[in-house]
Coordinates of C-alpha atoms in Angstrom, one line a residue:
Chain A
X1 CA 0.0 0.0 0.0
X2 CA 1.9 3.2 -0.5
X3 CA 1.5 5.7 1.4
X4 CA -1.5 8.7 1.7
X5 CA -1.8 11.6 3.7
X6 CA -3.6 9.3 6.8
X7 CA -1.4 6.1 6.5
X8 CA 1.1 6.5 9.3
X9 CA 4.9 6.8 8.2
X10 CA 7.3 4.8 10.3
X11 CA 11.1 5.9 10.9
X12 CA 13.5 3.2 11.6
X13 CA 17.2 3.5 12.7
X14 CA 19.2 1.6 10.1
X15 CA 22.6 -0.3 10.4
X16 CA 24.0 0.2 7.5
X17 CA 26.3 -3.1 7.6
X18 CA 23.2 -4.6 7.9
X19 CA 20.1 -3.0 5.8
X20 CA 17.0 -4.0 6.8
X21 CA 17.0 -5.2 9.9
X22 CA 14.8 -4.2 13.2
X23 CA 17.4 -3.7 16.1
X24 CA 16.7 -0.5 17.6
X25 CA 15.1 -1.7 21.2
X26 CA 13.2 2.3 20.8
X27 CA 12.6 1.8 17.0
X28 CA 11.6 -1.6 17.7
X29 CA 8.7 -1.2 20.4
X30 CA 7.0 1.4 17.5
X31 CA 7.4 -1.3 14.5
X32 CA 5.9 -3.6 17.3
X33 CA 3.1 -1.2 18.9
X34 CA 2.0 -0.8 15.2
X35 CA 2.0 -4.3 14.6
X36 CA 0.0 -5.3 17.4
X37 CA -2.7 -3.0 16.8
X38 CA -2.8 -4.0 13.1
X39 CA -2.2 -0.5 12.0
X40 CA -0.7 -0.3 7.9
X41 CA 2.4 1.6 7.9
X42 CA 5.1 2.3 5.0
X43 CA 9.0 2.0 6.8
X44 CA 11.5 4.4 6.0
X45 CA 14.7 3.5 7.4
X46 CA 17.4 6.2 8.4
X47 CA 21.1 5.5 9.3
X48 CA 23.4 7.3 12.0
X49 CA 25.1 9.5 8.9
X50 CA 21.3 10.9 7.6
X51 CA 19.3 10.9 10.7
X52 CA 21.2 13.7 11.7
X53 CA 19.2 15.8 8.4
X54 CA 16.4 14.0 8.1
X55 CA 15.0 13.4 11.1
X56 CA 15.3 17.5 12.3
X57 CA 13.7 18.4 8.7
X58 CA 10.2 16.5 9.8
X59 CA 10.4 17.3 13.4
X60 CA 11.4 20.8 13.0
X61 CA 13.4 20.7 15.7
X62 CA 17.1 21.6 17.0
X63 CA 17.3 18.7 19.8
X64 CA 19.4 15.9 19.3
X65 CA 17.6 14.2 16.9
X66 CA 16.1 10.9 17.5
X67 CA 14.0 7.8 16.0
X68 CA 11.3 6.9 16.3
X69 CA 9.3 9.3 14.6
X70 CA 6.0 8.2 12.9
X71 CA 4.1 10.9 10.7
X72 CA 0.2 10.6 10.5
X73 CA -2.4 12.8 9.3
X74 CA 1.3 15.3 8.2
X75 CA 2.4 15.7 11.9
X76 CA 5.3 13.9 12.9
X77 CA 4.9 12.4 16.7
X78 CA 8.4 11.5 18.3
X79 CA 9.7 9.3 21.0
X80 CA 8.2 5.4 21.5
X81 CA 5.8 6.0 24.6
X82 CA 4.6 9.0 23.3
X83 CA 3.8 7.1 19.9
X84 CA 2.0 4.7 21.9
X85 CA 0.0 6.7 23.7
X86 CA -1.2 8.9 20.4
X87 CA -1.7 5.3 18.3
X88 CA -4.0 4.3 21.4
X89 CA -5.9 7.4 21.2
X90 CA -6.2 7.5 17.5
X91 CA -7.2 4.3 16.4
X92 CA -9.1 3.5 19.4
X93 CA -10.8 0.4 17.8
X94 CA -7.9 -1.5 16.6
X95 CA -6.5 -4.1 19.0
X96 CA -5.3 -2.4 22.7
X97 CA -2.0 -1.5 24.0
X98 CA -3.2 -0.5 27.4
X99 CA -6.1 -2.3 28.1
X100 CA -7.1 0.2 30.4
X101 CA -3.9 -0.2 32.6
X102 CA -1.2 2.5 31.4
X103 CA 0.5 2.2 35.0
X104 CA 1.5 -1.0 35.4
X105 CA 2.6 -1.8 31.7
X106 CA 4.8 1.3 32.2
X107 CA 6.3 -0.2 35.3
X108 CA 7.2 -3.6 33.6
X109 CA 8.7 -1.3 31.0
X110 CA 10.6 0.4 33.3
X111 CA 11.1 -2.8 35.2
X112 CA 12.5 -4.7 31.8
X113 CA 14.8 -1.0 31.0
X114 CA 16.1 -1.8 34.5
X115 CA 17.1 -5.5 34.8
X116 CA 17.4 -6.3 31.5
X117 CA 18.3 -4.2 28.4
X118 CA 21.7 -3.2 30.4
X119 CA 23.3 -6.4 29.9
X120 CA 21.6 -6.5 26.3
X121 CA 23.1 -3.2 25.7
X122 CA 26.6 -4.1 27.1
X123 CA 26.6 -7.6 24.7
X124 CA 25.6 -5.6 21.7
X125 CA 27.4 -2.8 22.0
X126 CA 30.5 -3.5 19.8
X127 CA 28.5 -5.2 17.2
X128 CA 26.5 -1.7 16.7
X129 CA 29.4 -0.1 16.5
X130 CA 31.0 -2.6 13.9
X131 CA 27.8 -2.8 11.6
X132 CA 27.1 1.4 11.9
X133 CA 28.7 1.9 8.5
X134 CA 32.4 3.0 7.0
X135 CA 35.4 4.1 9.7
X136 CA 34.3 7.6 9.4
X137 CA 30.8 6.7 11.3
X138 CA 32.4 4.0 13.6
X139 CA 34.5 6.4 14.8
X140 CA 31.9 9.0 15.2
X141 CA 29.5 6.7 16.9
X142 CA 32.2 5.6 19.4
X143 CA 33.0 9.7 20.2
X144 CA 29.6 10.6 20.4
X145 CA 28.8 7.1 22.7
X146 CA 31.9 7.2 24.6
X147 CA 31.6 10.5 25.6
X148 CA 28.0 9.5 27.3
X149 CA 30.1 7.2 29.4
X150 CA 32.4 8.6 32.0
X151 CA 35.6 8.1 30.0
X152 CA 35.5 4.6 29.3
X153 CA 35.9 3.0 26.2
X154 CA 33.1 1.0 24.0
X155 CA 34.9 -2.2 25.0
X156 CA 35.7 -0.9 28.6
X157 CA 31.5 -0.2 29.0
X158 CA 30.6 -3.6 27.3
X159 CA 33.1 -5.5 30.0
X160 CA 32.5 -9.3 30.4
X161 CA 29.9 -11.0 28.5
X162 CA 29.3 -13.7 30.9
X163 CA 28.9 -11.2 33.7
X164 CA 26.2 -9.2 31.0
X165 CA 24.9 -13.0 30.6
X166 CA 24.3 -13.7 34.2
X167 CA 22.5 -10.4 34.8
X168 CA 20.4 -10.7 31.8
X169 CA 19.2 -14.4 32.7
X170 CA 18.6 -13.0 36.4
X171 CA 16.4 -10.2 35.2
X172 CA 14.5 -12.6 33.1
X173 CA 13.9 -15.0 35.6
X174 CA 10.5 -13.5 37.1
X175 CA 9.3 -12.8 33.4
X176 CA 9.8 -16.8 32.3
X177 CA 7.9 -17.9 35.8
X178 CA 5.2 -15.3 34.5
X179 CA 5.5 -16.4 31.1
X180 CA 4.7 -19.7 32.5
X181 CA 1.3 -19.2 34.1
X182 CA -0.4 -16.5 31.2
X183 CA 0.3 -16.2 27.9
X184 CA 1.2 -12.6 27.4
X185 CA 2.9 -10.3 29.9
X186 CA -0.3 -8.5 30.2
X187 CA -2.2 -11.4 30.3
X188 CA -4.6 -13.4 27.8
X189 CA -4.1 -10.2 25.5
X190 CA -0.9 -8.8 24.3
X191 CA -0.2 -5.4 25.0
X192 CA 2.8 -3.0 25.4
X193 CA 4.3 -4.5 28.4
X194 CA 4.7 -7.3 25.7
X195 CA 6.2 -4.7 23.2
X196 CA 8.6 -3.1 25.5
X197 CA 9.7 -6.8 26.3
X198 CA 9.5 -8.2 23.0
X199 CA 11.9 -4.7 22.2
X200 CA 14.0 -5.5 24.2
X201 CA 14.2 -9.6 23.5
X202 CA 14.8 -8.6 20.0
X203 CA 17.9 -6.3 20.2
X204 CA 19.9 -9.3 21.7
X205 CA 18.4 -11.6 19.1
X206 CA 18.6 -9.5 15.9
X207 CA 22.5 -8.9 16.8
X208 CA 23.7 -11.5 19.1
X209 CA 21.9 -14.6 17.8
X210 CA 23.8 -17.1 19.3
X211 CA 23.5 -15.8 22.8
X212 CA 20.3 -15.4 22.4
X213 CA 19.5 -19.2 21.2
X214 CA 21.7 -19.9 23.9
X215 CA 20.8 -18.4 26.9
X216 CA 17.2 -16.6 26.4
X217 CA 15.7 -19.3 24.3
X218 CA 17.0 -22.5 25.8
X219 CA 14.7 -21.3 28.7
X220 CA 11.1 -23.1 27.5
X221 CA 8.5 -20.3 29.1
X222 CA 10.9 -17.4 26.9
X223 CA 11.1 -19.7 23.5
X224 CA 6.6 -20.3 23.6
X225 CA 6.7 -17.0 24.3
X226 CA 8.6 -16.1 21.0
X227 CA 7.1 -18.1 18.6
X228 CA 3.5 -17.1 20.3
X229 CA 4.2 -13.3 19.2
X230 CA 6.2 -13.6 16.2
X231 CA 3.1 -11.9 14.7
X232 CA 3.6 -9.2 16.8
X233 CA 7.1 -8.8 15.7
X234 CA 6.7 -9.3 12.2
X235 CA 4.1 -8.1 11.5
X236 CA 2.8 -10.6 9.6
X237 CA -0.7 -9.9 10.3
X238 CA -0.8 -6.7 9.6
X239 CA -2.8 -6.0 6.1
X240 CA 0.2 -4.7 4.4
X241 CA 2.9 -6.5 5.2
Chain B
X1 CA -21.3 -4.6 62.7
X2 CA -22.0 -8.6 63.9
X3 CA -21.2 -11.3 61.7
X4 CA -23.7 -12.8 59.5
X5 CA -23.9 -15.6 57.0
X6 CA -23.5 -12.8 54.4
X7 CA -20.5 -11.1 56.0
X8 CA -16.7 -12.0 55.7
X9 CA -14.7 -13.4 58.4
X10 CA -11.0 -13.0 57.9
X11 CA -8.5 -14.7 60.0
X12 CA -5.2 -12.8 60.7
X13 CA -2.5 -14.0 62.3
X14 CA -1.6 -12.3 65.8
X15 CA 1.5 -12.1 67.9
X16 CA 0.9 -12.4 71.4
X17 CA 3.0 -10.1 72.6
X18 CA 2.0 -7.5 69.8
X19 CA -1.8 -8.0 70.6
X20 CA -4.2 -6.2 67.1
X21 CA -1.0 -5.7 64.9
X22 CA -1.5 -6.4 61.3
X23 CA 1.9 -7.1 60.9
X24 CA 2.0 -10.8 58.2
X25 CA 2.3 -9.2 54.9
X26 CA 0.1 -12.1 53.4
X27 CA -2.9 -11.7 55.7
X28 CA -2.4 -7.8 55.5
X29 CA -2.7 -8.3 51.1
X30 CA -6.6 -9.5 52.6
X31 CA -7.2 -7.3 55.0
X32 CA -5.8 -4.1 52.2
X33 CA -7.8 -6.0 49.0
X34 CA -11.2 -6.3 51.7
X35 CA -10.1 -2.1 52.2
X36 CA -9.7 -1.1 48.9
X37 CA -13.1 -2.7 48.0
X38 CA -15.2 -1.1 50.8
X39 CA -16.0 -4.9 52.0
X40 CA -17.5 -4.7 55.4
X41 CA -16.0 -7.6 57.6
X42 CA -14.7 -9.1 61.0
X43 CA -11.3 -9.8 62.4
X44 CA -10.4 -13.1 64.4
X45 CA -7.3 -13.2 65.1
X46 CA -5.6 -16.5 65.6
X47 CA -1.7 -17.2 67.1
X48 CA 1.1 -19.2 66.0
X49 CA -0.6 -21.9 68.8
X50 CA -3.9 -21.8 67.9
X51 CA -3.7 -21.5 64.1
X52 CA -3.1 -25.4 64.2
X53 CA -6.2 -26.1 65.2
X54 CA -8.7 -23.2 64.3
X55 CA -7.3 -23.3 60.6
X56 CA -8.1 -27.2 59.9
X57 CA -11.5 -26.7 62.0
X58 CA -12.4 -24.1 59.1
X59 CA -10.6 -25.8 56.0
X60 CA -11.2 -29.2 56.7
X61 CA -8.0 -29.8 55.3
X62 CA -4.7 -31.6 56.7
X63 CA -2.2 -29.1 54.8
X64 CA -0.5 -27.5 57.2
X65 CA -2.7 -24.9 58.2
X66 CA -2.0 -20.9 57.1
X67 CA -3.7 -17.9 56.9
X68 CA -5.2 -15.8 55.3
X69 CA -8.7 -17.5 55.4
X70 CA -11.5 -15.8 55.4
X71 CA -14.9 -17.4 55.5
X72 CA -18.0 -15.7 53.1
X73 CA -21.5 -17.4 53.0
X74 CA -20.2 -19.8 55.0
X75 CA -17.6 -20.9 53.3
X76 CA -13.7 -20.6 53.5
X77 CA -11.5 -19.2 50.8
X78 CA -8.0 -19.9 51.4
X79 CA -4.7 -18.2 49.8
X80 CA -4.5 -14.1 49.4
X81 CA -4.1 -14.3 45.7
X82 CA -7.2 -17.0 45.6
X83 CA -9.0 -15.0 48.1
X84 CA -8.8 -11.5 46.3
X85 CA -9.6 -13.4 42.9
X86 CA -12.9 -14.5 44.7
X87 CA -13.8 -10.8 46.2
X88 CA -13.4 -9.3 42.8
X89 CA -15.9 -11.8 41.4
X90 CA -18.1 -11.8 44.2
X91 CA -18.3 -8.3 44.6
X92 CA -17.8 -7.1 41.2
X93 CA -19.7 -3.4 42.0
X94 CA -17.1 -2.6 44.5
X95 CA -14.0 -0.4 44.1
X96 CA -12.3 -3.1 41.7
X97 CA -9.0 -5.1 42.1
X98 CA -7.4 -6.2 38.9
X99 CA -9.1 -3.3 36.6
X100 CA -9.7 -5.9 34.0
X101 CA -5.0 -6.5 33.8
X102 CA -5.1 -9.6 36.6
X103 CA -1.6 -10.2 34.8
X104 CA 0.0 -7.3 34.9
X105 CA -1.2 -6.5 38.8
X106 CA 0.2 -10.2 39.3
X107 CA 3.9 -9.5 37.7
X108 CA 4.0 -6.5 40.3
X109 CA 3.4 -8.9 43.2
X110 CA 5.9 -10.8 41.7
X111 CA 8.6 -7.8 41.6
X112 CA 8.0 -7.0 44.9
X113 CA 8.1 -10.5 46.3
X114 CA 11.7 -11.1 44.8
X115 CA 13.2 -7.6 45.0
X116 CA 11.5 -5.9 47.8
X117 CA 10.5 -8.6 50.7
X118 CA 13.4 -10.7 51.2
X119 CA 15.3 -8.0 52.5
X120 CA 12.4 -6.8 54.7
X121 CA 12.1 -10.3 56.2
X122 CA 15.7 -10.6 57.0
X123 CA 15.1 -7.5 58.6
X124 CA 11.6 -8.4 60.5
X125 CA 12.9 -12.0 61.6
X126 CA 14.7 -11.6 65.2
X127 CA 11.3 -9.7 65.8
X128 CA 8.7 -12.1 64.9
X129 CA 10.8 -14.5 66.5
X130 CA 11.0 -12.7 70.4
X131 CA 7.1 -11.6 69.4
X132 CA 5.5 -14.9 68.9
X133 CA 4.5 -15.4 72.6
X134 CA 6.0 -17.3 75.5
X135 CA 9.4 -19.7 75.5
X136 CA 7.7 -22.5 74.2
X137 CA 6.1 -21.0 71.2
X138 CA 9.3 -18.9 70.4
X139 CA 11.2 -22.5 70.4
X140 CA 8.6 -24.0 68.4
X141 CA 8.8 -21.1 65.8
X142 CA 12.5 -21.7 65.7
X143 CA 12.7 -24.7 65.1
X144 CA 10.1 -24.8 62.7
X145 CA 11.6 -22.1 60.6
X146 CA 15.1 -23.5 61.2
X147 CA 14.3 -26.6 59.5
X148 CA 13.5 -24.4 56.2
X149 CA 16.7 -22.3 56.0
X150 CA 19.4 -25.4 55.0
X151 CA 21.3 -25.7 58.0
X152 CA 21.0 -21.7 59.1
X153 CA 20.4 -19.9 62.4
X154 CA 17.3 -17.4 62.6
X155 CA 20.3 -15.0 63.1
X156 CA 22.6 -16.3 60.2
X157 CA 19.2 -16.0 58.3
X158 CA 18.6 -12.7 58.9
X159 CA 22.6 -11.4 58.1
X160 CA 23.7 -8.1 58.5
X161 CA 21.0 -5.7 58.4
X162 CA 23.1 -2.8 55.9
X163 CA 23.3 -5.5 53.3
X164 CA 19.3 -6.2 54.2
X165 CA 18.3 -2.5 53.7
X166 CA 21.2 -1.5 50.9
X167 CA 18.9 -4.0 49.1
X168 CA 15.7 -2.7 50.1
X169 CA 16.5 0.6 48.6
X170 CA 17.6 -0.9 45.5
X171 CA 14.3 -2.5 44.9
X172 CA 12.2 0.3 45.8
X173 CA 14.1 2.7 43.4
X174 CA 12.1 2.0 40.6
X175 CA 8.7 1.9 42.9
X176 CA 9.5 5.5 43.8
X177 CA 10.1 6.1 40.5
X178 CA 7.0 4.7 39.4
X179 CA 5.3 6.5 42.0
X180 CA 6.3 10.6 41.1
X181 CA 4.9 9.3 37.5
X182 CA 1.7 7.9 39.4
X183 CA -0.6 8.1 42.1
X184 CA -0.8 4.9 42.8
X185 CA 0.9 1.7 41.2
X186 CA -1.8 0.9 39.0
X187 CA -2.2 4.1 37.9
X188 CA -4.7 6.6 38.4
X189 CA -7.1 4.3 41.0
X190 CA -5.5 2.0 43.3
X191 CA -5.4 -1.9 42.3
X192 CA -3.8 -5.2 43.2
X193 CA -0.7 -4.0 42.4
X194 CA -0.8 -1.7 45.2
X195 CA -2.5 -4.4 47.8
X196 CA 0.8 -6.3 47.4
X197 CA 3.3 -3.5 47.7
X198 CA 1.5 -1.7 50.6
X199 CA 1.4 -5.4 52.5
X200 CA 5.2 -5.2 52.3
X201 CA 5.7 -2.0 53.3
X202 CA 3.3 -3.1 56.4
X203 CA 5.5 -5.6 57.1
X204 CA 8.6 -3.5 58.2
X205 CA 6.4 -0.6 59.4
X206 CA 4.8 -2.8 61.7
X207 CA 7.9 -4.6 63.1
X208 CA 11.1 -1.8 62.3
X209 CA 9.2 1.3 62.0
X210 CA 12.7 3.5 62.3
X211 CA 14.0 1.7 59.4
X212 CA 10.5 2.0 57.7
X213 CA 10.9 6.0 58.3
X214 CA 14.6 5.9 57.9
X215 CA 15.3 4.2 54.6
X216 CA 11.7 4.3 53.2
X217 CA 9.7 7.2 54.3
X218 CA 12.7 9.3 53.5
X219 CA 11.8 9.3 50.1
X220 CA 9.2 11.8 49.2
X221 CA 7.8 9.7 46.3
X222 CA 7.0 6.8 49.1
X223 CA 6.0 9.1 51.9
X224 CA 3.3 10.6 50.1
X225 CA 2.4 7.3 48.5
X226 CA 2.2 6.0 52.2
X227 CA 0.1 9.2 53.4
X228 CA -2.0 8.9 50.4
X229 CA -2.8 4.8 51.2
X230 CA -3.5 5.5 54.4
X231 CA -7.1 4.8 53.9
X232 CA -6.2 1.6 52.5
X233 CA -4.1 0.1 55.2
X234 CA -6.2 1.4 57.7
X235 CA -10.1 0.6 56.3
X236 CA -11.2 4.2 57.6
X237 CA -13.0 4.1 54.4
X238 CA -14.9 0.6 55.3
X239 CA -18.1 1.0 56.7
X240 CA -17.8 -1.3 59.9
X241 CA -14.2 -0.6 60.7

């Protein structure tokens, strides 16, 4: 379907090593959010070089600027909770993120940005930086990163991997035993707790598939869990897909 | 307000030498769930002694015998998480429970009981213990509990109590985080999700109160959370209380 003033326009953060693939964890819980409510969308995908034009020419904005960015109805709406929020108020019939509950899917958000996308992030990090583009990104990315962290190198931040394995298998532990008694995070429903998870879930798997296999999948609550919602991540169901 | 057929009887466990104190965090998710939905209802309280043999007379079981019960057209509901399952079906035009998310309300409980209440109950032990009643009853709880802890002391249990409250902080920190975003847990009206945590806050208020105000009340997000629950914990609200 290509798109028309009230189709929504979806920005995505692209590697440029490696075209075409959903990473981003922030990107990622959009792609998803849209996914699960069924809502068509047309994906444009921006890397670390063009972002830097493109992105500031829809938002009209001089902040650092930043995906994800959807554009509906010609006004671009920015950052991943605030996209969620606007799809659940603008399409109010298509399937729910919130199901009412806003609070406590924010707190498993916040509980999943806590205990477990830090050791994703830490395993990951070198492989974003490897797959960002030529040496003349790479070495932007790791000034503009490593200057975020208190003088220590990309490889001094990502430290051990089996430490970063340990704490991510730790933080996942509660999710699996609830993974074991409903279906979905939120329940017998799917909803953005689900997408922030799923976000998450995905970074590791779409860049460190091996650990993931290994060490989020081996567990049998997590691997149901991800073939139950590859819909949501692939949109597969969604009418233009 | 005298009991009825129609009325709800709810067993909570007492300490004799803290006679009325709603101090077990699983009786006090009841007693809070019974608040919260404006359930009228009547207290017995039972002790460590007499729980053997009220319990079973009620349950007609031979498990061992725990509380909460509570007893409703005469008959017994056992288990907090059964029990508050059965008040939000049975009264389903009062102040509601779940708000339609049982799942999401149930991963909370589930954060709270592995990041928040092992600390406070290495921190509440020694008191329970010395609170339980006379010689024989505080050797009978020791041993008893003993025989759970692989080989530990009550005191080798309950470790040092910097470690027990260094971790207490760290779990709450995203709770109070939660908590300047919303009034309560579950968002705008007080749920499940708030029974649990405010149960094990109760816990260490009831039994440390200067570590309570100390290390929990100190932070403004969790004092006025606390002030504004008060109605909760308390049942002012509840028309027989």
């Amino acid at each position: 379907m290509l798109a028309n003033n009230h189709s929504v326009v979806f920005y995505d953060l692209e590697l440029l090593k490696k075209p075409g693939l959903a990473w981003s964890p922030n990107t990622c819980k959009t792609r998803f959010a849209l996914n699960l409510k069924k809502i068509p969308y047309e994906t444009k995908w921006v890397n670390f070089d063009d972002i830097k034009t493109v992105i500031p020419a829809i938002t009209k904005s001089d902040k650092r600027p930043l995906v994800p960015v959807i554009v509906h109805d010609d006004e671009p709406v920015v950052d991943s909770w605030h996209i969620a929020q606007y799809l659940e108020e603008k399409f109010p019939n298509n399937p729910s993120l919130f199901h009412g509950n806003v609070a406590t899917h924010r707190f498993f958000q916040n509980y999943s940005e806590k205990h477990i996308i830090p050791a994703v992030f830490r395993l990951v990090l070198l492989d974003i930086h490897q797959s960002t583009g030529d040496q003349a990104l790479q070495d932007w990315f790791r000034q503009d990163r490593e200057s975020w962290m208190r003088g220590k190198t990309l490889e001094q931040f990502a430290g051990d991997a089996s430490d970063n394995i340990a704490k991510l298998k730790s933080g996942i532990a509660i999710v699996s035993a609830h993974l074991k008694e409903f279906p979905f995070v939120t329940g017998e429903q799917p909803g953005w707790a689900d997408v922030a998870l799923l976000s998450h879930l995905a970074f590791l798997a779409a860049l460190k598939p091996e650990i993931f296999k290994d060490h989020v999948l081996c567990d049998e609550n997590m691997r149901a869990y991800w073939n139950r919602t590859e819909y949501i991540r692939s949109g597969v169901a969604s009418p233009n897909l």
